[in-house]
GROMACS .gro file of C-alpha atoms in nm:
model
  394
    1MET     CA    1  11.836 -16.272   4.805
    2THR     CA    2  11.982 -16.528   4.566
    3VAL     CA    3  11.815 -16.576   4.228
    4ASP     CA    4  11.851 -16.915   4.064
    5THR     CA    5  11.901 -16.867   3.689
    6SER     CA    6  11.992 -17.224   3.607
    7SER     CA    7  11.652 -17.290   3.448
    8ALA     CA    8  11.608 -16.962   3.263
    9ASP     CA    9  11.323 -16.978   3.015
   10ASP     CA   10  11.360 -16.953   2.637
   11SER     CA   11  11.266 -16.584   2.631
   12THR     CA   12  11.558 -16.501   2.862
   13VAL     CA   13  11.796 -16.708   2.651
   14GLY     CA   14  11.666 -16.541   2.337
   15ALA     CA   15  11.704 -16.197   2.489
   16GLY     CA   16  12.064 -16.277   2.582
   17ALA     CA   17  12.145 -16.388   2.229
   18GLU     CA   18  11.984 -16.071   2.095
   19HIS     CA   19  12.195 -15.852   2.324
   20LEU     CA   20  12.509 -16.034   2.213
   21ALA     CA   21  12.418 -15.983   1.848
   22ILE     CA   22  12.360 -15.610   1.904
   23ALA     CA   23  12.688 -15.576   2.094
   24ALA     CA   24  12.871 -15.757   1.812
   25ALA     CA   25  12.715 -15.523   1.554
   26VAL     CA   26  12.818 -15.212   1.747
   27ALA     CA   27  13.172 -15.345   1.794
   28ALA     CA   28  13.198 -15.421   1.423
   29GLY     CA   29  13.068 -15.073   1.344
   30GLU     CA   30  13.323 -14.904   1.569
   31SER     CA   31  13.601 -15.116   1.420
   32VAL     CA   32  13.523 -15.033   1.057
   33LEU     CA   33  13.475 -14.663   1.136
   34ALA     CA   34  13.811 -14.652   1.313
   35ARG     CA   35  13.981 -14.805   1.009
   36ARG     CA   36  13.788 -14.578   0.774
   37PHE     CA   37  13.870 -14.252   0.956
   38GLY     CA   38  14.193 -14.344   1.134
   39SER     CA   39  14.070 -14.267   1.486
   40ALA     CA   40  13.846 -14.422   1.750
   41ILE     CA   41  13.475 -14.342   1.724
   42THR     CA   42  13.249 -14.434   2.013
   43LEU     CA   43  12.893 -14.553   1.946
   44VAL     CA   44  12.633 -14.568   2.224
   45ALA     CA   45  12.262 -14.624   2.289
   46PRO     CA   46  12.209 -14.907   2.037
   47GLU     CA   47  11.851 -14.969   1.926
   48ASP     CA   48  11.755 -15.297   1.762
   49LEU     CA   49  11.574 -15.226   1.433
   50ALA     CA   50  11.469 -15.590   1.396
   51GLY     CA   51  11.576 -15.662   1.042
   52SER     CA   52  11.391 -15.949   0.879
   53GLY     CA   53  11.693 -16.086   0.689
   54PRO     CA   54  12.022 -16.242   0.798
   55ALA     CA   55  12.169 -15.913   0.923
   56THR     CA   56  12.153 -15.760   1.270
   57VAL     CA   57  12.030 -15.403   1.212
   58VAL     CA   58  12.103 -15.144   1.481
   59ARG     CA   59  12.055 -14.767   1.513
   60THR     CA   60  12.321 -14.610   1.732
   61ARG     CA   61  12.431 -14.266   1.842
   62VAL     CA   62  12.779 -14.122   1.787
   63ALA     CA   63  12.901 -14.034   2.138
   64SER     CA   64  13.243 -13.902   2.041
   65SER     CA   65  13.424 -13.848   1.715
   66PRO     CA   66  13.692 -13.608   1.593
   67PHE     CA   67  13.518 -13.609   1.255
   68SER     CA   68  13.196 -13.461   1.124
   69LEU     CA   69  12.957 -13.755   1.127
   70PRO     CA   70  12.578 -13.774   1.148
   71ARG     CA   71  12.448 -13.783   1.504
   72THR     CA   72  12.301 -14.129   1.451
   73LEU     CA   73  12.407 -14.417   1.228
   74VAL     CA   74  12.258 -14.748   1.117
   75ILE     CA   75  12.476 -15.059   1.133
   76LYS     CA   76  12.402 -15.375   0.936
   77HIS     CA   77  12.610 -15.668   1.054
   78TYR     CA   78  12.613 -16.009   0.884
   79PRO     CA   79  12.767 -16.240   1.144
   80ASP     CA   80  12.734 -16.562   0.947
   81PRO     CA   81  12.929 -16.654   0.633
   82PRO     CA   82  12.733 -16.701   0.308
   83GLU     CA   83  12.592 -17.039   0.218
   84PRO     CA   84  12.820 -17.226  -0.023
   85GLY     CA   85  12.711 -17.190  -0.384
   86LYS     CA   86  12.458 -16.915  -0.312
   87PRO     CA   87  12.476 -16.537  -0.355
   88ASP     CA   88  12.616 -16.359  -0.050
   89PRO     CA   89  12.359 -16.110   0.087
   90TYR     CA   90  12.636 -15.902   0.248
   91ALA     CA   91  12.823 -15.873  -0.081
   92GLN     CA   92  12.510 -15.784  -0.276
   93GLU     CA   93  12.410 -15.519  -0.023
   94ALA     CA   94  12.758 -15.371   0.008
   95VAL     CA   95  12.799 -15.348  -0.368
   96SER     CA   96  12.451 -15.199  -0.407
   97TYR     CA   97  12.529 -14.923  -0.158
   98GLN     CA   98  12.869 -14.863  -0.318
   99LEU     CA   99  12.695 -14.818  -0.652
  100PHE     CA  100  12.456 -14.558  -0.513
  101THR     CA  101  12.714 -14.377  -0.303
  102ALA     CA  102  12.899 -14.298  -0.627
  103LEU     CA  103  12.589 -14.113  -0.754
  104THR     CA  104  12.484 -13.758  -0.669
  105ALA     CA  105  12.259 -13.703  -0.369
  106GLY     CA  106  11.965 -13.636  -0.601
  107GLU     CA  107  12.014 -13.970  -0.778
  108ARG     CA  108  12.070 -14.170  -0.459
  109MET     CA  109  11.742 -14.337  -0.360
  110CYS     CA  110  11.882 -14.488  -0.039
  111PRO     CA  111  12.092 -14.401   0.268
  112GLU     CA  112  12.456 -14.307   0.209
  113LEU     CA  113  12.717 -14.575   0.277
  114LEU     CA  114  12.973 -14.432   0.522
  115ALA     CA  115  13.192 -14.737   0.576
  116HIS     CA  116  13.198 -15.111   0.510
  117ASP     CA  117  13.431 -15.403   0.563
  118ALA     CA  118  13.417 -15.751   0.412
  119ARG     CA  119  13.626 -15.900   0.694
  120ASP     CA  120  13.378 -15.797   0.963
  121ARG     CA  121  13.083 -15.824   0.719
  122VAL     CA  122  12.946 -15.490   0.831
  123LEU     CA  123  12.803 -15.175   0.673
  124VAL     CA  124  12.763 -14.836   0.839
  125LEU     CA  125  12.492 -14.617   0.686
  126ASP     CA  126  12.357 -14.269   0.726
  127ASP     CA  127  12.041 -14.280   0.939
  128LEU     CA  128  11.733 -14.149   0.756
  129GLY     CA  129  11.550 -14.112   1.087
  130ARG     CA  130  11.220 -14.233   1.221
  131ALA     CA  131  11.011 -14.170   0.912
  132PRO     CA  132  10.718 -14.406   0.846
  133THR     CA  133  10.750 -14.691   0.599
  134LEU     CA  134  10.526 -14.733   0.300
  135GLU     CA  135  10.366 -15.021   0.489
  136ASP     CA  136  10.278 -14.779   0.771
  137LYS     CA  137  10.105 -14.550   0.521
  138LEU     CA  138   9.909 -14.836   0.363
  139ASN     CA  139   9.793 -14.963   0.702
  140ALA     CA  140   9.686 -14.622   0.831
  141ARG     CA  141   9.346 -14.464   0.759
  142ASP     CA  142   9.451 -14.171   0.544
  143SER     CA  143   9.386 -14.258   0.179
  144ARG     CA  144   9.536 -13.938   0.041
  145ALA     CA  145   9.857 -13.984   0.236
  146ALA     CA  146   9.874 -14.343   0.110
  147GLU     CA  147   9.821 -14.228  -0.250
  148ARG     CA  148  10.098 -13.970  -0.219
  149ALA     CA  149  10.333 -14.230  -0.073
  150LEU     CA  150  10.259 -14.480  -0.352
  151LEU     CA  151  10.322 -14.220  -0.623
  152SER     CA  152  10.644 -14.117  -0.447
  153TRP     CA  153  10.746 -14.482  -0.436
  154ALA     CA  154  10.687 -14.516  -0.812
  155ARG     CA  155  10.882 -14.198  -0.885
  156SER     CA  156  11.172 -14.311  -0.666
  157LEU     CA  157  11.175 -14.647  -0.842
  158GLY     CA  158  11.192 -14.468  -1.177
  159ARG     CA  159  11.478 -14.247  -1.057
  160LEU     CA  160  11.660 -14.552  -0.925
  161HIS     CA  161  11.627 -14.717  -1.267
  162ALA     CA  162  11.723 -14.405  -1.461
  163GLY     CA  163  12.028 -14.343  -1.242
  164THR     CA  164  12.163 -14.697  -1.284
  165ALA     CA  165  12.064 -14.773  -1.643
  166ASP     CA  166  12.426 -14.775  -1.762
  167ARG     CA  167  12.593 -14.911  -1.448
  168GLU     CA  168  12.571 -15.290  -1.490
  169ALA     CA  169  12.942 -15.328  -1.566
  170ASP     CA  170  13.027 -15.123  -1.255
  171PHE     CA  171  12.796 -15.334  -1.039
  172ASN     CA  172  12.942 -15.663  -1.166
  173ALA     CA  173  13.300 -15.543  -1.123
  174LEU     CA  174  13.234 -15.440  -0.763
  175LEU     CA  175  13.058 -15.767  -0.692
  176ARG     CA  176  13.343 -15.978  -0.825
  177ARG     CA  177  13.571 -15.812  -0.569
  178LEU     CA  178  13.345 -15.922  -0.283
  179GLY     CA  179  13.199 -16.254  -0.380
  180GLY     CA  180  13.170 -16.335  -0.745
  181PRO     CA  181  12.889 -16.303  -1.000
  182VAL     CA  182  12.523 -16.281  -0.908
  183LYS     CA  183  12.327 -16.596  -0.971
  184CYS     CA  184  12.006 -16.448  -1.103
  185ALA     CA  185  11.685 -16.630  -1.011
  186ASP     CA  186  11.481 -16.519  -1.313
  187LEU     CA  187  11.178 -16.721  -1.415
  188THR     CA  188  11.285 -16.997  -1.654
  189LEU     CA  189  11.099 -17.206  -1.906
  190PRO     CA  190  11.114 -17.524  -1.694
  191THR     CA  191  10.931 -17.327  -1.424
  192CYS     CA  192  10.672 -17.219  -1.681
  193GLU     CA  193  10.624 -17.579  -1.785
  194ARG     CA  194  10.567 -17.679  -1.423
  195VAL     CA  195  10.304 -17.404  -1.387
  196ALA     CA  196  10.126 -17.533  -1.697
  197GLU     CA  197  10.119 -17.879  -1.538
  198LEU     CA  198   9.981 -17.736  -1.213
  199LEU     CA  199   9.707 -17.540  -1.391
  200GLU     CA  200   9.587 -17.854  -1.568
  201GLU     CA  201   9.626 -18.080  -1.266
  202LYS     CA  202   9.457 -17.857  -1.008
  203LEU     CA  203   9.225 -17.638  -1.216
  204ASP     CA  204   9.160 -17.838  -1.536
  205VAL     CA  205   9.285 -17.542  -1.740
  206PRO     CA  206   9.514 -17.637  -2.028
  207THR     CA  207   9.787 -17.404  -2.153
  208PRO     CA  208   9.764 -17.346  -2.530
  209ASP     CA  209  10.075 -17.352  -2.748
  210ALA     CA  210  10.029 -16.981  -2.814
  211ILE     CA  211  10.067 -16.907  -2.442
  212ARG     CA  212  10.375 -17.127  -2.418
  213GLU     CA  213  10.523 -16.928  -2.706
  214ARG     CA  214  10.435 -16.603  -2.529
  215LEU     CA  215  10.617 -16.728  -2.220
  216SER     CA  216  10.920 -16.819  -2.427
  217GLN     CA  217  10.923 -16.467  -2.571
  218ALA     CA  218  10.877 -16.320  -2.223
  219ALA     CA  219  11.176 -16.514  -2.091
  220GLU     CA  220  11.385 -16.384  -2.380
  221GLN     CA  221  11.269 -16.030  -2.301
  222ALA     CA  222  11.371 -16.076  -1.937
  223ARG     CA  223  11.719 -16.186  -2.047
  224SER     CA  224  11.756 -15.908  -2.303
  225PRO     CA  225  12.024 -15.641  -2.248
  226ALA     CA  226  11.760 -15.373  -2.316
  227TYR     CA  227  11.614 -15.170  -2.028
  228ARG     CA  228  11.845 -15.314  -1.765
  229ALA     CA  229  11.899 -15.129  -1.439
  230PHE     CA  230  11.955 -15.192  -1.071
  231SER     CA  231  11.671 -15.357  -0.879
  232PRO     CA  232  11.632 -15.400  -0.501
  233VAL     CA  233  11.433 -15.717  -0.593
  234ASP     CA  234  11.255 -15.719  -0.257
  235LEU     CA  235  10.997 -15.444  -0.310
  236SER     CA  236  10.795 -15.517   0.004
  237PRO     CA  237  10.636 -15.201   0.150
  238ASP     CA  238  10.823 -15.231   0.480
  239ASN     CA  239  11.152 -15.187   0.290
  240ASN     CA  240  11.058 -14.838   0.170
  241LEU     CA  241  11.093 -14.533   0.395
  242VAL     CA  242  10.865 -14.234   0.327
  243THR     CA  243  11.085 -13.928   0.387
  244SER     CA  244  11.037 -13.557   0.317
  245ALA     CA  245  11.265 -13.603   0.014
  246GLY     CA  246  11.060 -13.893  -0.123
  247VAL     CA  247  11.056 -14.269  -0.076
  248ARG     CA  248  11.393 -14.427  -0.004
  249PHE     CA  249  11.483 -14.795  -0.042
  250LEU     CA  250  11.642 -14.973   0.253
  251ASP     CA  251  11.709 -15.339   0.179
  252PHE     CA  252  11.950 -15.452  -0.094
  253GLU     CA  253  12.034 -15.801   0.031
  254ARG     CA  254  11.907 -15.942  -0.299
  255GLY     CA  255  11.999 -15.641  -0.511
  256LEU     CA  256  12.106 -15.706  -0.870
  257VAL     CA  257  12.084 -15.569  -1.223
  258ARG     CA  258  11.795 -15.698  -1.435
  259THR     CA  259  11.533 -15.566  -1.673
  260ALA     CA  260  11.354 -15.270  -1.517
  261LEU     CA  261  11.029 -15.401  -1.666
  262VAL     CA  262  11.011 -15.666  -1.392
  263ASP     CA  263  11.008 -15.399  -1.123
  264ALA     CA  264  10.762 -15.188  -1.324
  265ALA     CA  265  10.528 -15.488  -1.350
  266TYR     CA  266  10.517 -15.491  -0.969
  267LEU     CA  267  10.342 -15.156  -0.995
  268ARG     CA  268  10.053 -15.347  -1.154
  269ILE     CA  269  10.045 -15.624  -0.895
  270PRO     CA  270  10.191 -15.428  -0.603
  271PHE     CA  271  10.399 -15.607  -0.342
  272ALA     CA  272  10.311 -15.948  -0.486
  273SER     CA  273  10.627 -16.094  -0.330
  274SER     CA  274  10.512 -15.986   0.017
  275PRO     CA  275  10.315 -16.247   0.217
  276GLY     CA  276  10.062 -15.984   0.327
  277ALA     CA  277  10.002 -15.820  -0.011
  278LEU     CA  278   9.658 -15.663  -0.047
  279ALA     CA  279   9.481 -15.469  -0.324
  280LEU     CA  280   9.490 -15.107  -0.437
  281PRO     CA  281   9.188 -14.912  -0.566
  282ALA     CA  282   9.107 -14.878  -0.935
  283GLY     CA  283   9.337 -14.643  -1.121
  284MET     CA  284   9.614 -14.644  -0.861
  285SER     CA  285   9.843 -14.880  -1.052
  286GLU     CA  286   9.798 -14.680  -1.372
  287ALA     CA  287   9.892 -14.361  -1.187
  288MET     CA  288  10.205 -14.531  -1.047
  289ILE     CA  289  10.306 -14.653  -1.393
  290ALA     CA  290  10.271 -14.297  -1.524
  291ALA     CA  291  10.487 -14.163  -1.239
  292TRP     CA  292  10.753 -14.429  -1.304
  293ARG     CA  293  10.750 -14.368  -1.680
  294ALA     CA  294  10.798 -13.993  -1.635
  295GLU     CA  295  11.130 -14.065  -1.464
  296VAL     CA  296  11.269 -14.321  -1.712
  297VAL     CA  297  11.147 -14.201  -2.050
  298ALA     CA  298  11.450 -13.974  -2.099
  299VAL     CA  299  11.676 -14.280  -2.061
  300TRP     CA  300  11.450 -14.517  -2.258
  301PRO     CA  301  11.260 -14.302  -2.513
  302ALA     CA  302  11.081 -14.611  -2.651
  303PHE     CA  303  10.860 -14.606  -2.341
  304ALA     CA  304  10.694 -14.291  -2.471
  305ASP     CA  305  10.506 -14.529  -2.705
  306ASP     CA  306  10.191 -14.632  -2.515
  307GLU     CA  307  10.136 -14.953  -2.712
  308LEU     CA  308  10.495 -15.074  -2.680
  309LEU     CA  309  10.504 -15.004  -2.307
  310ALA     CA  310  10.168 -15.172  -2.249
  311GLU     CA  311  10.277 -15.486  -2.435
  312GLN     CA  312  10.612 -15.514  -2.259
  313LEU     CA  313  10.466 -15.445  -1.915
  314THR     CA  314  10.196 -15.707  -1.971
  315THR     CA  315  10.456 -15.961  -2.078
  316SER     CA  316  10.656 -15.897  -1.762
  317GLU     CA  317  10.339 -15.905  -1.553
  318MET     CA  318  10.258 -16.246  -1.701
  319LEU     CA  319  10.598 -16.377  -1.592
  320LEU     CA  320  10.543 -16.246  -1.239
  321VAL     CA  321  10.198 -16.399  -1.212
  322TRP     CA  322  10.328 -16.734  -1.335
  323LEU     CA  323  10.615 -16.719  -1.087
  324ARG     CA  324  10.382 -16.642  -0.797
  325THR     CA  325  10.157 -16.928  -0.915
  326PHE     CA  326  10.455 -17.164  -0.922
  327GLU     CA  327  10.541 -17.068  -0.564
  328MET     CA  328  10.189 -17.058  -0.421
  329LEU     CA  329   9.953 -17.296  -0.600
  330PRO     CA  330  10.103 -17.623  -0.467
  331THR     CA  331  10.053 -17.502  -0.109
  332LEU     CA  332   9.707 -17.344  -0.134
  333ASP     CA  333   9.395 -17.512  -0.002
  334LEU     CA  334   9.146 -17.497  -0.289
  335SER     CA  335   8.890 -17.709  -0.107
  336ARG     CA  336   8.751 -17.434   0.114
  337PRO     CA  337   8.633 -17.076   0.056
  338ALA     CA  338   8.895 -16.803   0.053
  339THR     CA  339   8.893 -16.502   0.280
  340PRO     CA  340   8.950 -16.152   0.136
  341VAL     CA  341   9.294 -16.125   0.300
  342SER     CA  342   9.424 -16.471   0.205
  343ARG     CA  343   9.697 -16.572  -0.037
  344GLU     CA  344   9.429 -16.761  -0.231
  345ALA     CA  345   9.238 -16.436  -0.287
  346ALA     CA  346   9.563 -16.263  -0.389
  347LEU     CA  347   9.635 -16.523  -0.656
  348VAL     CA  348   9.283 -16.496  -0.800
  349THR     CA  349   9.313 -16.118  -0.810
  350TRP     CA  350   9.651 -16.123  -0.985
  351TRP     CA  351   9.520 -16.352  -1.260
  352ARG     CA  352   9.217 -16.124  -1.302
  353GLU     CA  353   9.443 -15.819  -1.323
  354LEU     CA  354   9.658 -15.993  -1.584
  355ALA     CA  355   9.349 -16.070  -1.790
  356LYS     CA  356   9.236 -15.707  -1.768
  357HIS     CA  357   9.571 -15.558  -1.861
  358ALA     CA  358   9.622 -15.806  -2.146
  359GLY     CA  359   9.283 -15.703  -2.278
  360TYR     CA  360   9.382 -15.336  -2.268
  361ALA     CA  361   9.703 -15.421  -2.457
  362ARG     CA  362   9.504 -15.627  -2.711
  363LEU     CA  363   9.696 -15.942  -2.622
  364THR     CA  364   9.385 -16.151  -2.665
  365ASP     CA  365   9.538 -16.494  -2.615
  366ILE     CA  366   9.692 -16.394  -2.280
  367ALA     CA  367   9.365 -16.228  -2.172
  368GLU     CA  368   9.154 -16.533  -2.257
  369HIS     CA  369   9.384 -16.780  -2.083
  370ALA     CA  370   9.419 -16.562  -1.771
  371THR     CA  371   9.040 -16.521  -1.758
  372ARG     CA  372   8.996 -16.901  -1.761
  373VAL     CA  373   9.251 -16.949  -1.484
  374ALA     CA  374   9.096 -16.675  -1.269
  375ALA     CA  375   8.748 -16.820  -1.322
  376ALA     CA  376   8.865 -17.170  -1.227
  377LEU     CA  377   9.034 -17.040  -0.913
  378GLY     CA  378   8.730 -16.828  -0.823
  379ALA     CA  379   8.493 -17.122  -0.870
  380ARG     CA  380   8.688 -17.326  -0.617
  381LEU     CA  381   8.748 -17.048  -0.368
  382GLY     CA  382   8.396 -16.907  -0.344
  383PRO     CA  383   8.234 -16.563  -0.350
  384HIS     CA  384   8.484 -16.396  -0.115
  385SER     CA  385   8.791 -16.453  -0.333
  386ASP     CA  386   8.832 -16.082  -0.416
  387LEU     CA  387   9.143 -15.949  -0.244
  388ALA     CA  388   9.071 -15.686   0.021
  389TYR     CA  389   9.210 -15.333  -0.008
  390TYR     CA  390   9.486 -15.207   0.214
  391PRO     CA  391   9.331 -15.041   0.524
  392ALA     CA  392   9.406 -14.691   0.390
  393PHE     CA  393   9.157 -14.750   0.106
  394ARG     CA  394   8.875 -14.928   0.286
   0.00000   0.00000   0.00000
């Protein structure tokens, strides 16, 4: 029987392209391992791990090797060159893994980098196995397991910060070898001004001069050399693997060095950069902050001061909420009621959380302004604008 494939559908074409990408990743992995160890190493049984970024991510088994290697490896292959004028995700990830590979196993909050090559744009990593992600834990129905995973995540984040608190010069030197300096996308004052315009235009909420001054101070804090450490930047729950040794971070395509307070503020509005971010129960964020602080206070003793930490965390949280508002508010439909799992409900909840935390820190002007914004959003989005909990906590 003859099969006519001249009009193959899109799914077949897509599958073929996927197979080619996997084959290219495996070939690149074998090539860099051969150069690294000086002998051919055969990789078989590739499994597509469906990375969400520009890399092809493959788990593969070591079929033959004269060296002692893990039985399975993970290959990340970046087939396309970086966009001109933009940070190179391969370079940022390679440098990030190089930075951590130089640390002790106890300080390394990620897989070990076994080989990499800028020519083939490939990394070969130790395989941490088929452990669940933090997202898996949050979407399951075991609240205690989810709580343990969240606290482990916070502790791992603190250890990551503590272990890299004095490594910015190393990171920048490594990065210059592979692609030049990082172009940091921190929140800037022009962005803050645009948010103020949006709040008045869409919600009839003016931004007082005192809040503008707070934002100016917050931007200066974000640029300060104090409390700087490595950040994965993308803290989405699917990028965190829950292993027996604790949570491990997987994705460093946007990794850079910045103030650790930005990452710590994400413990208050968890996973706010993730499109599917939902809410955590009362007290969970405070417990995560405590777990994070326990790991970093030896490096930054000032964080033992409750009032100082609360003020600086709230300032960073304000920047994050304004950034999310800048990204989301122009695209949200404020003319119809929100659902509990919508981005509209998330934005309302983050402004309410900011108001609450500013009140605790006695930052009255921030609390009052955030309360007005949250009320204006809630009035337009209806009674169901409270963000739903993750399934583990329902």
